[in-house]
Tab-separated table of C-alpha atoms in Angstrom:
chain	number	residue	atom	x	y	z
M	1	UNK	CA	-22.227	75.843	41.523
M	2	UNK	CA	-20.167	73.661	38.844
M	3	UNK	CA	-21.690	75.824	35.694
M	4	UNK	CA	-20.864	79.209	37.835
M	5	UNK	CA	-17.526	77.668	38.323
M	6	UNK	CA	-16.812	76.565	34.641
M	7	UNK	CA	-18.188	80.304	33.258
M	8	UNK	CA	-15.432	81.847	35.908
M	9	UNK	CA	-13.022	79.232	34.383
M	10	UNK	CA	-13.444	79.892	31.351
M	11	UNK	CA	-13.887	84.017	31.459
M	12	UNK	CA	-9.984	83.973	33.469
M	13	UNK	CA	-8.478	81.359	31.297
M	14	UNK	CA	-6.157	82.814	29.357
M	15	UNK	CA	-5.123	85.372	32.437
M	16	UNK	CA	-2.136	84.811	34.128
M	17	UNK	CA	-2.400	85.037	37.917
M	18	UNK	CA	-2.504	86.597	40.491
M	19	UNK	CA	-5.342	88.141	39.626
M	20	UNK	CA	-9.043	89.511	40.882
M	21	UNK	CA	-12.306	88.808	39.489
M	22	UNK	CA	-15.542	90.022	40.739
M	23	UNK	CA	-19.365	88.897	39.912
M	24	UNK	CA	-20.770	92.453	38.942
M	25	UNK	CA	-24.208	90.677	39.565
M	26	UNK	CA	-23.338	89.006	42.865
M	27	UNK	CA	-21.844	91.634	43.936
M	28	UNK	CA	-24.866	94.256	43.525
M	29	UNK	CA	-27.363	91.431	44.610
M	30	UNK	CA	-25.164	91.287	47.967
M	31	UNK	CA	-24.895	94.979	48.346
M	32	UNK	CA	-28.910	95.114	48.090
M	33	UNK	CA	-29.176	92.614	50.064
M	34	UNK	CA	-27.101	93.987	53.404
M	35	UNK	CA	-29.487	97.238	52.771
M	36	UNK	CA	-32.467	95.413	53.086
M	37	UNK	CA	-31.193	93.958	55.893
M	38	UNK	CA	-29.880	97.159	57.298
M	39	UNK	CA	-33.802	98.466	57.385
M	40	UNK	CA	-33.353	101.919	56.111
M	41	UNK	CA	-29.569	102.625	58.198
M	42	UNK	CA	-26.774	103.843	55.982
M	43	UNK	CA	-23.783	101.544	55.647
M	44	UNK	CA	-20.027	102.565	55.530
M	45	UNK	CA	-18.318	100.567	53.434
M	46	UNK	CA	-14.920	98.723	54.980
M	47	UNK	CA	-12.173	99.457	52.190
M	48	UNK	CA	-10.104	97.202	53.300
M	49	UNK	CA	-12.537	94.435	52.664
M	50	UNK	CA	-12.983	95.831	48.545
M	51	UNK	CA	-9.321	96.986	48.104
M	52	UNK	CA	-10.786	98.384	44.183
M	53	UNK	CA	-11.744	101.951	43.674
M	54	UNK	CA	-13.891	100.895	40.867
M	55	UNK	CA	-16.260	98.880	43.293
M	56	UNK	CA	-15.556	100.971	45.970
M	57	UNK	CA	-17.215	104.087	43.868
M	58	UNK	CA	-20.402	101.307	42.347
M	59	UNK	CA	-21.244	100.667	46.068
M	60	UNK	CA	-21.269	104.333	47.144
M	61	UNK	CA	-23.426	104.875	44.231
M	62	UNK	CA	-25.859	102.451	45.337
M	63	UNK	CA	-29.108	103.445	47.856
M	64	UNK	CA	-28.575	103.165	51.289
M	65	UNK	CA	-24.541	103.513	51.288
M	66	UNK	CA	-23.018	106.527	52.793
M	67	UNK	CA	-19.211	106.897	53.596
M	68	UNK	CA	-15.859	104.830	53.164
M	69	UNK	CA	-13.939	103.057	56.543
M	70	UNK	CA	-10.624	102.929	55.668
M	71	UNK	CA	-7.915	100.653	57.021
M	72	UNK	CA	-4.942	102.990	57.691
M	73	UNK	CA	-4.324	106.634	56.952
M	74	UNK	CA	-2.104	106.460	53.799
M	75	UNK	CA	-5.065	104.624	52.488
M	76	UNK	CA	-7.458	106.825	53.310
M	77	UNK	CA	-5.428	110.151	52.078
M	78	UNK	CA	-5.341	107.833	48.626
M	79	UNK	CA	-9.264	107.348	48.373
M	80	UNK	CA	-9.217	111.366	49.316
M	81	UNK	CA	-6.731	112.516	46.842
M	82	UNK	CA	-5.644	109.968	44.376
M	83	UNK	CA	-8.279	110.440	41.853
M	84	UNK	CA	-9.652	113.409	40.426
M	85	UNK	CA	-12.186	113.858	42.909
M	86	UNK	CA	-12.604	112.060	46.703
M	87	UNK	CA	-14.001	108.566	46.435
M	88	UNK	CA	-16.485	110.061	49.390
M	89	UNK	CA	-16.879	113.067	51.205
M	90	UNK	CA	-16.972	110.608	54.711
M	91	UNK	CA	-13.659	108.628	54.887
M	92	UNK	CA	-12.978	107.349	58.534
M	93	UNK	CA	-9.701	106.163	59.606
M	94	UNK	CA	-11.087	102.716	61.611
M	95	UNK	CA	-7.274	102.601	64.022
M	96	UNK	CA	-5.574	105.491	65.464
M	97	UNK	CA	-2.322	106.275	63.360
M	98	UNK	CA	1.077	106.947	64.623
M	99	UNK	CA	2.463	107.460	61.084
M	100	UNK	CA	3.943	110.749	61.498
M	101	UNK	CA	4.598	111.088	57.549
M	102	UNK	CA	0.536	110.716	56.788
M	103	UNK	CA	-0.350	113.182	59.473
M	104	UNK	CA	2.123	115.685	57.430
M	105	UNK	CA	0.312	114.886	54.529
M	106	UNK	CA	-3.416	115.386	55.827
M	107	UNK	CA	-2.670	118.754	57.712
M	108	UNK	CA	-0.872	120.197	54.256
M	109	UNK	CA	-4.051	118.969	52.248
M	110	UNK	CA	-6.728	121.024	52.928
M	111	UNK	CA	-8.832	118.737	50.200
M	112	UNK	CA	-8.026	115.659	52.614
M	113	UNK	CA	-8.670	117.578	55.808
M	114	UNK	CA	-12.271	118.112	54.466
M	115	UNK	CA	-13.292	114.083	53.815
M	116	UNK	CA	-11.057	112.224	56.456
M	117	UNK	CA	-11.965	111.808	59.990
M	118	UNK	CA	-8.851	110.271	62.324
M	119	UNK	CA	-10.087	107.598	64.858
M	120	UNK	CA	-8.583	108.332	68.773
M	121	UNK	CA	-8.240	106.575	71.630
M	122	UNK	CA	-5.464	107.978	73.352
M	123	UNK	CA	-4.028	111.876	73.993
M	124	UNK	CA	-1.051	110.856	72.630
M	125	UNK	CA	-2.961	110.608	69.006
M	126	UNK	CA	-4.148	114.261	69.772
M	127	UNK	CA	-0.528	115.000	70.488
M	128	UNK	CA	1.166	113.681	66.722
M	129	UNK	CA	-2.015	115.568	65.718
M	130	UNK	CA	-1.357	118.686	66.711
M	131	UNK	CA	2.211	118.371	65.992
M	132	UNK	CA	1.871	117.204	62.602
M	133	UNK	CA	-0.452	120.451	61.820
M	134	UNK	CA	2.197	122.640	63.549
M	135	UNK	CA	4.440	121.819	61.366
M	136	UNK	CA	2.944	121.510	58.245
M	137	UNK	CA	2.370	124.489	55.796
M	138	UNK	CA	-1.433	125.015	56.270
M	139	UNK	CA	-3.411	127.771	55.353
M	140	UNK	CA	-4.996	130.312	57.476
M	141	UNK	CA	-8.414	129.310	56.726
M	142	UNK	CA	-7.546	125.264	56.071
M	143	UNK	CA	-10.428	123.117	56.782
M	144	UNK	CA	-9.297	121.708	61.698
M	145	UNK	CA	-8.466	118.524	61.413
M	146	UNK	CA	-11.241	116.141	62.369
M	147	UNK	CA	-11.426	113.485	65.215
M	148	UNK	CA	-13.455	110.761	66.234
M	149	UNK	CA	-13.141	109.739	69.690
M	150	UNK	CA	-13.009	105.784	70.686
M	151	UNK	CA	-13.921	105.555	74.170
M	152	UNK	CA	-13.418	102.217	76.211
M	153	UNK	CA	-16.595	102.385	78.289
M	154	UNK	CA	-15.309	98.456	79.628
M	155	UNK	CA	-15.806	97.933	82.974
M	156	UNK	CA	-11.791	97.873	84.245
M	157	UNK	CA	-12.009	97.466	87.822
């Protein structure tokens, strides 16, 4: 661990922080390794836990990897729209959003629409849904916005 240390030492030295570094090699060895241990079921890859588009797009392009969770919607309309194409054609919101400005954005962007999926766990989220896509300027023949339902199926006596 002391040599692996003293290479990362010396490959940042003369960057001023903060600042990220990733092992390219560790990092595909530990990608391989969660699909081996996955046994042949695709893996959606947390952004939140990557936070680089870069990596982000390596992992997708690796076996076994198949869609992109994303922490918030703002995030997710970024990984849709901020490049020249969508990081993935699979992003999932992982939390319901109440950002009204975000939901304006992803029922006016038909190219978003088609790649994000908005967790739900309450009407209420189906409400600012709906709203947001009444009010937005969508196209006859934009792409519904889609839903995934989170049901509680706790015991709540």
């Amino acid at each position: 661990m002391t040599r692996l240390r003293e290479k990362y030492e010396a490959a940042t030295r003369d960057i001023q922080a903060p600042f990220a570094m990733v092992d390219l090699a560790a990092f595909r060895a530990n990608a391989a390794d969660l699909t081996r241990r996955a046994h042949g079921r695709p893996i959606r890859v947390a952004s939140k836990s990557v936070r680089s588009r870069a990596l982000l797009r390596t992992v997708l392009g690796l076996p076994g990897y198949e869609g992109v969770m994303a922490f918030t919607l703002p995030e997710a309309l970024w990984l849709a729209t901020g490049d020249t194409e969508p990081l993935s054609d699979d992003i999932l919101v992982a939390y319901p959003t109440a950002d009204t400005d975000a939901l304006a954005e992803l029922a006016s962007s038909p190219a978003a629409a088609r790649v994000i999926t908005l967790m739900v766990d309450d009407t209420a989220h189906l409400d600012l849904i709906r709203d947001a896509a009444a009010r937005a300027d969508r196209a006859p023949d934009a792409p519904p916005i889609r839903v995934c339902l989170d049901i509680d199926t706790s015991w709540q006596p």
